[in-house]
Coordinates of N, CA, C and O in Angstrom, one line a residue:
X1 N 9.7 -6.8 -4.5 CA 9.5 -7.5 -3.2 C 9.4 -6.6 -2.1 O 9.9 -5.5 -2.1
X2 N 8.7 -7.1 -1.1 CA 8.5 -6.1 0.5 C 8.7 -7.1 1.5 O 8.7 -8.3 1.4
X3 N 8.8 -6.5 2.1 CA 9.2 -7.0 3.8 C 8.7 -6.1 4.3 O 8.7 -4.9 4.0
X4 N 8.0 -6.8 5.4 CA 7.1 -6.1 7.1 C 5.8 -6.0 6.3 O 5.4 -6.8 5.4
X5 N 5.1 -4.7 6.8 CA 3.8 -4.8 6.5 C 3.2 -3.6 5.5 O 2.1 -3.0 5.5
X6 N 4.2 -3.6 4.7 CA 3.6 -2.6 3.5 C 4.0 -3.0 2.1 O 4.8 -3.9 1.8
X7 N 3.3 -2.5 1.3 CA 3.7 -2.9 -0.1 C 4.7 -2.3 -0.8 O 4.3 -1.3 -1.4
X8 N 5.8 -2.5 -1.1 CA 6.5 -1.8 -1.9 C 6.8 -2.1 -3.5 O 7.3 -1.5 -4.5
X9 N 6.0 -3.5 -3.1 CA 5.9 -4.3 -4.6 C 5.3 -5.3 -5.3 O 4.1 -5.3 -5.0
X10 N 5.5 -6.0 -6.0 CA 4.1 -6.6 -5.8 C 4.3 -7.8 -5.2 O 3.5 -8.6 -5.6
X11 N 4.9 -8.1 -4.5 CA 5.0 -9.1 -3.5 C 5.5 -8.8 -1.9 O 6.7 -8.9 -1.7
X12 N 4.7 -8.6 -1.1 CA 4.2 -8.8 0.3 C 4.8 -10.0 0.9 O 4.2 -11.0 0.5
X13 N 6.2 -10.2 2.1 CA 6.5 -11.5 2.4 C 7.0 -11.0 4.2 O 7.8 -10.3 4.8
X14 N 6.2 -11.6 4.4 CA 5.5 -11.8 6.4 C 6.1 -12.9 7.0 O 5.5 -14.0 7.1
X15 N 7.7 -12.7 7.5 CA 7.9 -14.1 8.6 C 7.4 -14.1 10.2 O 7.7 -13.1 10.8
X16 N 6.6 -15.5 11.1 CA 6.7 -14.9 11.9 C 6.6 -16.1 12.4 O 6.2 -17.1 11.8
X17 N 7.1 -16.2 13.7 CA 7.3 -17.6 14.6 C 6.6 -17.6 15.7 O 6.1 -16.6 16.3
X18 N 6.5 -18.8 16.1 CA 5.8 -19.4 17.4 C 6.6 -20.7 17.7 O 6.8 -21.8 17.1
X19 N 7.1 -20.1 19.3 CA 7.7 -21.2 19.7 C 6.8 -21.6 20.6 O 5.6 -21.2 20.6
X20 N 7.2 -22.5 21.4 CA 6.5 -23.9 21.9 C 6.0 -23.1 22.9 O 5.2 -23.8 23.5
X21 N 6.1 -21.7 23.6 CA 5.2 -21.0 24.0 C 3.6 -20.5 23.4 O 2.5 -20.5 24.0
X22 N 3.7 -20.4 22.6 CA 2.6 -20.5 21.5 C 2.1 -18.9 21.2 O 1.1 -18.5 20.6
X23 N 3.4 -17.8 21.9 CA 2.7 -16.9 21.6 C 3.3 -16.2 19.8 O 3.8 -17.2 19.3
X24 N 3.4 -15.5 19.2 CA 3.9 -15.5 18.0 C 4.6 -14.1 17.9 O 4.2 -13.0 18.4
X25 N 5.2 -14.2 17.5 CA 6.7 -12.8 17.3 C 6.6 -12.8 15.9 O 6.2 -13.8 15.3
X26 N 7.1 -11.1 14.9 CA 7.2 -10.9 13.7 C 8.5 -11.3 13.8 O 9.0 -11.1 15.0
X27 N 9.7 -11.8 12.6 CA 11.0 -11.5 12.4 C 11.3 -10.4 11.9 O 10.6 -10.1 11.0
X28 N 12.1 -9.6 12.3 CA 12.5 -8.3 12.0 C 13.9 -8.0 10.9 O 14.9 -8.7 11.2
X29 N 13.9 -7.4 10.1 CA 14.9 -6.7 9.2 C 16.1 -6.7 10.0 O 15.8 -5.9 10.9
X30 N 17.5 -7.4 10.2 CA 18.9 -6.7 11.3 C 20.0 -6.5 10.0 O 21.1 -6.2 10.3
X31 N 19.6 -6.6 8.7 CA 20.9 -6.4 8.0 C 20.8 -6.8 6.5 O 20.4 -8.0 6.1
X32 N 21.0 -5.8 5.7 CA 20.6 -5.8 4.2 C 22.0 -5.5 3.6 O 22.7 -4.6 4.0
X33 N 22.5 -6.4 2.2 CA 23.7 -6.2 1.8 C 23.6 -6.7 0.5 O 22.9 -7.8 0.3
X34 N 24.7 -5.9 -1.0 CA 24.7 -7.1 -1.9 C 25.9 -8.0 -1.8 O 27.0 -8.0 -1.4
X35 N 24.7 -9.1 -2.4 CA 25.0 -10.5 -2.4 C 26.3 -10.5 -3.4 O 26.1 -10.1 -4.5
X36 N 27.6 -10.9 -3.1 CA 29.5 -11.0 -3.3 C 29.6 -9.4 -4.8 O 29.9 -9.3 -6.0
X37 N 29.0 -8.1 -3.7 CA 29.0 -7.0 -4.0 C 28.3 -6.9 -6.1 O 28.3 -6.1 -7.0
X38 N 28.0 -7.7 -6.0 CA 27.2 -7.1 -7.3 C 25.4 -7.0 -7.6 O 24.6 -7.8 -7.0
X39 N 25.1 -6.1 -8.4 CA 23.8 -6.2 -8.6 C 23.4 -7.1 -9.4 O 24.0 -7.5 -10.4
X40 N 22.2 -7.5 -9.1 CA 21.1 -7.3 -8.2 C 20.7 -8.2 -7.0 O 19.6 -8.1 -6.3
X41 N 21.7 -8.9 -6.7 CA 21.8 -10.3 -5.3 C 22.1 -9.2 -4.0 O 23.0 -8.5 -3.7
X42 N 20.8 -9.4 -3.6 CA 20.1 -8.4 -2.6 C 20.3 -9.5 -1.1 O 19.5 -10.5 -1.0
X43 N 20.8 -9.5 -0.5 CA 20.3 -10.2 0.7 C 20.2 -9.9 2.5 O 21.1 -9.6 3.3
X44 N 19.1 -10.0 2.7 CA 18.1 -9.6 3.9 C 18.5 -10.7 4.9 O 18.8 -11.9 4.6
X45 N 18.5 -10.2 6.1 CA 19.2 -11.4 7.4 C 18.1 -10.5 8.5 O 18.1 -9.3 8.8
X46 N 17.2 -11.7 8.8 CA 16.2 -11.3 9.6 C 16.4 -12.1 10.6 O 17.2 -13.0 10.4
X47 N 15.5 -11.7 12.4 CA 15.7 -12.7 13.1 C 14.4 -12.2 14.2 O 14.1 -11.0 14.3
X48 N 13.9 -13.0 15.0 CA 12.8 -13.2 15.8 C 12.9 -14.9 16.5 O 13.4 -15.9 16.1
X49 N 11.9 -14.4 17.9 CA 11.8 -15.3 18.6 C 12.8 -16.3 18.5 O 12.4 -17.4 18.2
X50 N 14.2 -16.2 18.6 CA 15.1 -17.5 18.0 C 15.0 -18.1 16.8 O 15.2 -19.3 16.8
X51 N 14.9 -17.6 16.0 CA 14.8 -17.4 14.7 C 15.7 -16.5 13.9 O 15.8 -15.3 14.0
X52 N 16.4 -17.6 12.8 CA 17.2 -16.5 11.8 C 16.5 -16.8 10.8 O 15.6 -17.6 10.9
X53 N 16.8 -16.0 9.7 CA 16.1 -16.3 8.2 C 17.2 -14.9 7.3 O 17.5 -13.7 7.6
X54 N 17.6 -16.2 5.8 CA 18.8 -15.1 4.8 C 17.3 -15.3 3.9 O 16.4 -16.1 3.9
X55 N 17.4 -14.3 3.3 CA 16.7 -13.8 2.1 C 17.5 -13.4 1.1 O 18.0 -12.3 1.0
X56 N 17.6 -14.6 0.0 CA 18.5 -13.5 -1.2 C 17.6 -13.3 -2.4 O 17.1 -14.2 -3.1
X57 N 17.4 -12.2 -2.7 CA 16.5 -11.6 -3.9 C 17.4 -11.9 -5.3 O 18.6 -12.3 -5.2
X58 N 16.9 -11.7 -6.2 CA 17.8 -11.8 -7.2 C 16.7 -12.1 -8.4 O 15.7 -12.7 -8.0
X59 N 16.8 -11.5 -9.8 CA 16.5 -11.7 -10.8 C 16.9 -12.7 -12.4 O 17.9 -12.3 -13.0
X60 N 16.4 -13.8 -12.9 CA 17.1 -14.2 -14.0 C 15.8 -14.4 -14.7 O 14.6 -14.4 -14.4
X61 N 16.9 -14.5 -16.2 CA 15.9 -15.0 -17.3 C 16.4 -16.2 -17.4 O 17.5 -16.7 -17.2
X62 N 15.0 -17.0 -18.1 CA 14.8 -18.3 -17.4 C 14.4 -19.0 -18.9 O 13.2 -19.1 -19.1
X63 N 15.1 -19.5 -19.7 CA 14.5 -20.0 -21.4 C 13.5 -18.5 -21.9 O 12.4 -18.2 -22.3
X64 N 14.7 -17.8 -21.7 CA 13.8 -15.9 -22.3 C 12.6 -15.9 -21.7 O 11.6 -15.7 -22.4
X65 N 12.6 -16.1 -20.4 CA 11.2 -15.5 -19.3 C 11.9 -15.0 -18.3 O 12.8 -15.8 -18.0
X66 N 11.7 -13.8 -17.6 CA 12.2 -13.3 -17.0 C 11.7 -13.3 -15.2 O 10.7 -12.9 -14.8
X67 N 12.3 -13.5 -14.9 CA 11.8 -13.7 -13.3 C 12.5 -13.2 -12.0 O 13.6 -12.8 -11.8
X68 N 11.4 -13.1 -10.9 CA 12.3 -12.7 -9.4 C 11.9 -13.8 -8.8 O 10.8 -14.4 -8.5
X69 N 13.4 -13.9 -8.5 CA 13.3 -15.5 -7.2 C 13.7 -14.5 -6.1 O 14.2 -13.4 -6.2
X70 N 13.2 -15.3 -4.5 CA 13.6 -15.3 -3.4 C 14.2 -16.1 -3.3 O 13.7 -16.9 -4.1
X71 N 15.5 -17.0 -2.4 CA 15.3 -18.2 -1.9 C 15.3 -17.5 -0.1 O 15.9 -16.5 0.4
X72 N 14.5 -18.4 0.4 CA 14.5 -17.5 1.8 C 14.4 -19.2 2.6 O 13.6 -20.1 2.5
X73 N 16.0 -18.8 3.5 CA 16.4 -19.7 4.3 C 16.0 -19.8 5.6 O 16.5 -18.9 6.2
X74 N 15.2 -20.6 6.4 CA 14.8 -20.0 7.8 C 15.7 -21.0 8.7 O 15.7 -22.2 8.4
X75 N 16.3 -20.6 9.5 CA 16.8 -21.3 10.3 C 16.8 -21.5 12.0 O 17.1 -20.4 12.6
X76 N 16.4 -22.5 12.9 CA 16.2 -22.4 14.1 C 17.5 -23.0 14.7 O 17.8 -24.2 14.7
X77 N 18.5 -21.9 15.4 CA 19.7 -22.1 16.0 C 19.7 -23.3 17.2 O 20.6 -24.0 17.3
X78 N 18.4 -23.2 17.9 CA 17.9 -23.6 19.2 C 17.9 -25.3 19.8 O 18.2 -26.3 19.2
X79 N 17.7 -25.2 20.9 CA 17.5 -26.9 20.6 C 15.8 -27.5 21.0 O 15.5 -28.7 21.3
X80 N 14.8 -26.2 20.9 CA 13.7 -26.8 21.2 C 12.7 -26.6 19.8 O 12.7 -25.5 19.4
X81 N 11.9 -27.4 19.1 CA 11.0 -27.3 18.3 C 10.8 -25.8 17.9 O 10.9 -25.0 18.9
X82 N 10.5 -25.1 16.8 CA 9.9 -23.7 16.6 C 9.0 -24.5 15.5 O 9.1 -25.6 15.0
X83 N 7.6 -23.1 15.1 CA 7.3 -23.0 13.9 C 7.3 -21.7 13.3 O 7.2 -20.6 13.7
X84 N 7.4 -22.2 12.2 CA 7.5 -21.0 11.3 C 6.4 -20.2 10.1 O 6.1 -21.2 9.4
X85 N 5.8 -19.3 9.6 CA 5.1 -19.3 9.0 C 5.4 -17.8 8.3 O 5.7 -16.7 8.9
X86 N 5.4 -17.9 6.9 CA 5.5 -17.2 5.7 C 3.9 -17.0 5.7 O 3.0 -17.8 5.8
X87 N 3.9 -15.4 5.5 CA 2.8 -14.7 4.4 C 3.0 -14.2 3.7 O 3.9 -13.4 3.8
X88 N 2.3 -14.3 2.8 CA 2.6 -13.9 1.2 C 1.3 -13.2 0.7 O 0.3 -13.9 0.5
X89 N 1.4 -11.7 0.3 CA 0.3 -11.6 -0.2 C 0.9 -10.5 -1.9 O 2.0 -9.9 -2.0
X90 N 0.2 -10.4 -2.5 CA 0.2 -10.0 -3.7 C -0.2 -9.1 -4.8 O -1.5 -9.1 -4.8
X91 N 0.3 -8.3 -5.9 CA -1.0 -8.0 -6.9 C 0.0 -7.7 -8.0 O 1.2 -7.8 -8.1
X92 N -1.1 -7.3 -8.9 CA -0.8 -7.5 -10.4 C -1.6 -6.1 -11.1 O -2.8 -6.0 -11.2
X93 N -0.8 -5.3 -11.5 CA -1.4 -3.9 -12.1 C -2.9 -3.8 -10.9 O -4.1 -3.8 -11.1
X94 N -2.5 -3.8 -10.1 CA -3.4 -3.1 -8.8 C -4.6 -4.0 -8.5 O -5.5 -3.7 -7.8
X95 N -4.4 -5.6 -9.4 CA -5.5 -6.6 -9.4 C -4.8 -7.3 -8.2 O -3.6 -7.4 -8.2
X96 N -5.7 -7.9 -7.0 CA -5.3 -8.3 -6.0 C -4.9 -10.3 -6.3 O -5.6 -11.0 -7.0
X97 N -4.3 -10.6 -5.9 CA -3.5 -12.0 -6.6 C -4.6 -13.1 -5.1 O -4.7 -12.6 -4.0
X98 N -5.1 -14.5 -5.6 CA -5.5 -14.4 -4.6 C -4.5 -16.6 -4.9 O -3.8 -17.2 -5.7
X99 N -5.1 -16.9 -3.5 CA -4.2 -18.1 -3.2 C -4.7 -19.1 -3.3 O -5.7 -19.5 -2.7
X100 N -3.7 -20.3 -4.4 CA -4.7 -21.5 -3.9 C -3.2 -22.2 -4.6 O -2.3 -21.8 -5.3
X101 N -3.6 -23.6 -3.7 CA -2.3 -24.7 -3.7 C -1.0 -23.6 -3.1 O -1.0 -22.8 -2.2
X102 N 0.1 -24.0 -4.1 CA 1.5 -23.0 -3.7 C 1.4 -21.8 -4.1 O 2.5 -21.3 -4.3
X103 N 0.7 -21.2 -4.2 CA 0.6 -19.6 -5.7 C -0.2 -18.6 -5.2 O -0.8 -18.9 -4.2
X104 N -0.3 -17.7 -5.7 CA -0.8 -16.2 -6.0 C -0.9 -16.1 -7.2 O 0.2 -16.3 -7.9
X105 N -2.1 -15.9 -7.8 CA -2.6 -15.5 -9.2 C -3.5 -14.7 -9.2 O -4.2 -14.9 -8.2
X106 N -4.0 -13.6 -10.1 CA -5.4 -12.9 -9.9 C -6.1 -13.7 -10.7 O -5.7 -14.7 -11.2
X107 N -7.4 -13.2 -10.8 CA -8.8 -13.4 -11.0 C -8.6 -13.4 -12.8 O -9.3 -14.2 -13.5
X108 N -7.8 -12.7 -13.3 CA -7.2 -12.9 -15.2 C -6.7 -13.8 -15.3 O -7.2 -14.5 -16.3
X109 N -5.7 -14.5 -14.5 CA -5.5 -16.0 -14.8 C -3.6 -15.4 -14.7 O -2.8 -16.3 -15.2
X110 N -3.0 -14.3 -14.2 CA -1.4 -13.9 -14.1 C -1.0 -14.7 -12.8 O -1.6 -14.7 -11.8
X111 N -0.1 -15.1 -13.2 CA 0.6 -16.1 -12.0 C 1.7 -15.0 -11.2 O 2.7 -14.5 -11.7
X112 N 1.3 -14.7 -9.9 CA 2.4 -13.3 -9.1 C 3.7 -14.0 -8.7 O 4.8 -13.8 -9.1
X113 N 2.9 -15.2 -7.4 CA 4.1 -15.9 -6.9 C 3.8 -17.1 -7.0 O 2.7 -17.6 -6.8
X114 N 5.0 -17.8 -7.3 CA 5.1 -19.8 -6.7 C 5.7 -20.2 -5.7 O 6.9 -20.0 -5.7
X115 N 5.2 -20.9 -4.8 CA 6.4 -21.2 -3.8 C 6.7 -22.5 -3.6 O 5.8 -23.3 -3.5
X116 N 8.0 -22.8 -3.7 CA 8.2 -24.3 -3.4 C 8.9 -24.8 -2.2 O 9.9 -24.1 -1.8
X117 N 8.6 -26.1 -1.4 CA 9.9 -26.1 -0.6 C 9.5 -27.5 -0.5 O 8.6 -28.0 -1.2
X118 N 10.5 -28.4 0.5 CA 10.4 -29.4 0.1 C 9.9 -30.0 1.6 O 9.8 -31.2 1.6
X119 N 9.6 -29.3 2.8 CA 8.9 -29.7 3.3 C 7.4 -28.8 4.1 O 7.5 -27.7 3.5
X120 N 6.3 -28.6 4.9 CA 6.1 -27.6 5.2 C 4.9 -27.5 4.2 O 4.8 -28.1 3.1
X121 N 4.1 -26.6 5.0 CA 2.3 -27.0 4.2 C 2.3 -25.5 4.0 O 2.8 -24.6 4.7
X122 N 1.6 -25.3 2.6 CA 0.8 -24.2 2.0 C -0.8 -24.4 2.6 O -1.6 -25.3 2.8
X123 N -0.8 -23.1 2.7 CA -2.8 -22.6 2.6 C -3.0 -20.9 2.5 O -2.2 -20.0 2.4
X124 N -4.1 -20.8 2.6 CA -4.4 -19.5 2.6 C -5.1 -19.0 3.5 O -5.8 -19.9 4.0
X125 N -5.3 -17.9 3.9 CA -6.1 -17.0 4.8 C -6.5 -15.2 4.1 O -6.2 -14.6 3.1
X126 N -7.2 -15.0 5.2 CA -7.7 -13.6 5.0 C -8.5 -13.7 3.3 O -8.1 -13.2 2.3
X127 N -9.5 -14.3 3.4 CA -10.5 -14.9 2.5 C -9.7 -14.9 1.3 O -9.8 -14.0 0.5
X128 N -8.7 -16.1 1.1 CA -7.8 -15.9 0.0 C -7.1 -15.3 -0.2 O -6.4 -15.7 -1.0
X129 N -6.9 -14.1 0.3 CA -5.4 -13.1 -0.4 C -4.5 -13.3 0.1 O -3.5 -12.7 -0.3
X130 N -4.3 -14.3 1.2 CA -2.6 -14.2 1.8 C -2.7 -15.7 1.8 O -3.5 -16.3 2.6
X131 N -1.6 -16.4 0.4 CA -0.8 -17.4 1.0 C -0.3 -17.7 2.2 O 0.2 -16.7 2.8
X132 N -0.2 -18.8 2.7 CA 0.5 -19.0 4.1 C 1.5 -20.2 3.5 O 1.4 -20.9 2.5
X133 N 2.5 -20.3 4.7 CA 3.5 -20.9 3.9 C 4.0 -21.7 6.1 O 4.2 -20.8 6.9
X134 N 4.0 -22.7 6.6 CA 4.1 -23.2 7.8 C 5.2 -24.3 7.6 O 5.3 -24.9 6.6
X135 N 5.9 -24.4 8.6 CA 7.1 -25.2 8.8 C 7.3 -25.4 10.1 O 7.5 -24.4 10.8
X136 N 7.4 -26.7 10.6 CA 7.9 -26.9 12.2 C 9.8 -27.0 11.8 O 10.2 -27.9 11.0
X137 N 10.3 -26.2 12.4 CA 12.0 -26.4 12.4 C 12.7 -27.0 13.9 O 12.6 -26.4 14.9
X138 N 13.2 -28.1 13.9 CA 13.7 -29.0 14.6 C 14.3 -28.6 14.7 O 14.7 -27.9 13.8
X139 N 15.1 -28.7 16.2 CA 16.3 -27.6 17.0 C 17.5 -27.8 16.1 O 17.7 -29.0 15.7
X140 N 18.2 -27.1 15.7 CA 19.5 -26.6 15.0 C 19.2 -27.7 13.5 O 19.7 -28.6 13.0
X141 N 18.0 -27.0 13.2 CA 17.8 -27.4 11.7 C 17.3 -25.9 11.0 O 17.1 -24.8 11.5
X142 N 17.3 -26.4 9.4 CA 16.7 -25.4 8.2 C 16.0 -25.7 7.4 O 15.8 -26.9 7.1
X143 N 15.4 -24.6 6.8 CA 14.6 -25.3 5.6 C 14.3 -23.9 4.8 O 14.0 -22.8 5.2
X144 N 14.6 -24.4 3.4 CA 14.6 -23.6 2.4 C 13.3 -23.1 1.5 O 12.9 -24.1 1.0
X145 N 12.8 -22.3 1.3 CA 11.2 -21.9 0.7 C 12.3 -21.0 -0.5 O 13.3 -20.3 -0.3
X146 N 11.6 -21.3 -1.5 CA 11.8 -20.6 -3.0 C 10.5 -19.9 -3.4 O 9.5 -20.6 -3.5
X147 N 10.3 -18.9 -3.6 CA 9.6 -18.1 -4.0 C 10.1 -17.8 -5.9 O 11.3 -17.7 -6.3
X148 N 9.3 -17.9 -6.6 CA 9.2 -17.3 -8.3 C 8.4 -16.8 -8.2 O 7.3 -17.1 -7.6
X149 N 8.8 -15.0 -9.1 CA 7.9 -14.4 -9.2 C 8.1 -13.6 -11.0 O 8.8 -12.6 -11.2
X150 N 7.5 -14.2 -11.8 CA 7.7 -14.3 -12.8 C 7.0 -12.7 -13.3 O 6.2 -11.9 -12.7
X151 N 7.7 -12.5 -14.7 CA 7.2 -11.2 -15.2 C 6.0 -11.6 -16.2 O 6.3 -12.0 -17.4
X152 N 4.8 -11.5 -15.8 CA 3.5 -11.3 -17.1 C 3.7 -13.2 -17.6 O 4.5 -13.6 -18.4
X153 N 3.2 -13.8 -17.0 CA 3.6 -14.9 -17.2 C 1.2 -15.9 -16.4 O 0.4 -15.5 -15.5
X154 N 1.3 -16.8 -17.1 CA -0.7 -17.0 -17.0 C -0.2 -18.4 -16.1 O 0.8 -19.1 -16.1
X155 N -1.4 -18.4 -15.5 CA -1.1 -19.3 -14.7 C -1.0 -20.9 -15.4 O -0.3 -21.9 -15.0
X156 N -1.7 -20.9 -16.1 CA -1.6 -22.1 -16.9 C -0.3 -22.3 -17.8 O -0.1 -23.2 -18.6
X157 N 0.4 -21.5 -17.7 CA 1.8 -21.9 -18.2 C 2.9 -21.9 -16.9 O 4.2 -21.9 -17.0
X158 N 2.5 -21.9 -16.2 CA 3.8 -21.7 -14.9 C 4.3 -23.6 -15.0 O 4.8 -24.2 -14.0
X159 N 4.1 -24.1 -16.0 CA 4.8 -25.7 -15.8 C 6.4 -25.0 -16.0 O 7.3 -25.2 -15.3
X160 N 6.4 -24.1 -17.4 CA 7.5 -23.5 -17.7 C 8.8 -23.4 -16.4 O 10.0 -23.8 -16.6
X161 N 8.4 -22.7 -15.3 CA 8.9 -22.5 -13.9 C 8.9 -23.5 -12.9 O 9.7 -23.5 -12.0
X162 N 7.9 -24.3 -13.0 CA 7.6 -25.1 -12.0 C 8.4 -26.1 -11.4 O 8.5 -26.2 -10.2
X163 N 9.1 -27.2 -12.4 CA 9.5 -28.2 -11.9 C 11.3 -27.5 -12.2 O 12.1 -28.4 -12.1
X164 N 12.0 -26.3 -12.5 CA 12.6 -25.6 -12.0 C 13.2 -25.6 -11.3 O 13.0 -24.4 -10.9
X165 N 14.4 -26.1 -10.3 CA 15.3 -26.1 -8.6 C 15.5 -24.8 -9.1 O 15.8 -24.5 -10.2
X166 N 15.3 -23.9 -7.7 CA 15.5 -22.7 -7.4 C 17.4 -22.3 -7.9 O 18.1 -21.6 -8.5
X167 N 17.5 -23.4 -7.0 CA 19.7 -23.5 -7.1 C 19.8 -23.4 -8.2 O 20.7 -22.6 -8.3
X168 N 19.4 -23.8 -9.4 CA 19.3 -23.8 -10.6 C 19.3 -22.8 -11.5 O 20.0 -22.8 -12.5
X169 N 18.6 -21.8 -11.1 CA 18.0 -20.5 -11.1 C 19.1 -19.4 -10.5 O 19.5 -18.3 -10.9
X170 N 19.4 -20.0 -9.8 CA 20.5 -19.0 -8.7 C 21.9 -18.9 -9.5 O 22.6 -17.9 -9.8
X171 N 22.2 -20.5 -9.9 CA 23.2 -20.5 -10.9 C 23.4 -19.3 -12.1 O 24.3 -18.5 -12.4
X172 N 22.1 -19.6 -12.8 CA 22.2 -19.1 -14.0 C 22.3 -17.3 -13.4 O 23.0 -16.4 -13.9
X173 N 21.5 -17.4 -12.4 CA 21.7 -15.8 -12.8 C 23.0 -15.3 -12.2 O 23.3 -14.2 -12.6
X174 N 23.8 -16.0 -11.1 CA 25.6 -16.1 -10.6 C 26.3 -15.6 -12.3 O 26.9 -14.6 -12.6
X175 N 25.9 -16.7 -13.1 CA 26.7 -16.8 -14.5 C 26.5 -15.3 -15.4 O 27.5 -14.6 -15.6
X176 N 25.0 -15.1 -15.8 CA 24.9 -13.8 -16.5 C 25.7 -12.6 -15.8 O 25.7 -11.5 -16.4

């Protein structure tokens, strides 16, 4: 996984806000630590324009498929409307992953990322390669986006993952 604007892996993840000014601020990196000191519960505490957001990384195997979840929490402290918007961009053995519905998949048919949340619209830009991920956050509210990012896994099998609760996922991998 990466944060800001470079790739360090195969997944590319871009927060950035617009408050009711309408101009738009990146969230920035303020604090990286593991998650109740063991590996691999990675967690990232970002903040912009009145905006927080936790990021916890973390790895599990999932009915022997192996996967990287994000759950990435954004939260607006504030008491006036914000929006929020996730980019997501992607690849797969140097094949560029491209976007449609919640997902990143390349042009072979490999599923990179899924995202789910439960409120907040998916689309894409930049002719397809960057998921977009949008949320209006109501003053001293949150909202949770799950990211799966499965190992070698086709897109026509991601039902496997799909209907999946992230918490679910978080569990199992707390236990192992």
């Amino acid at each position: 996984f990466g944060m800001g604007r470079w790739m360090d892996g195969a997944l590319d993840i871009q927060l950035s806000a617009t408050p009711s000014s309408g101009s738009t601020s990146d969230l920035k990196a303020a604090s990286q630590e593991l998650f109740e000191s063991e590996f691999p519960f990675v967690v990232t505490r970002l903040a912009g324009a009145g905006l927080k957001a936790e990021e916890v990384a973390f790895a599990v195997s999932f009915h022997g498929r192996g996967l990287d979840v994000v759950r990435l929490t954004i939260s607006n402290p504030g008491s006036t409307d914000k929006t929020v918007e996730v980019r997501l961009s992607g690849k797969r053995r140097n094949l560029p992953a491209f976007a449609h519905g919640s997902e990143l998949s390349t042009r072979d048919g490999y599923l990179v990322v899924l995202g789910e949340a439960a409120k907040g619209q998916f689309g894409a830009t930049t002719n397809g390669l960057v998921l977009t991920y949008r949320a209006t956050l109501q003053g001293h509210s949150s909202q949770v986006l799950w990211l799966k990012r499965p190992y070698d896994l086709l897109e026509t099998d991601k039902v496997s993952i799909s209907g999946v609760p992230g918490s679910q996922l978080l569990e199992e991998a707390e236990q192992s």
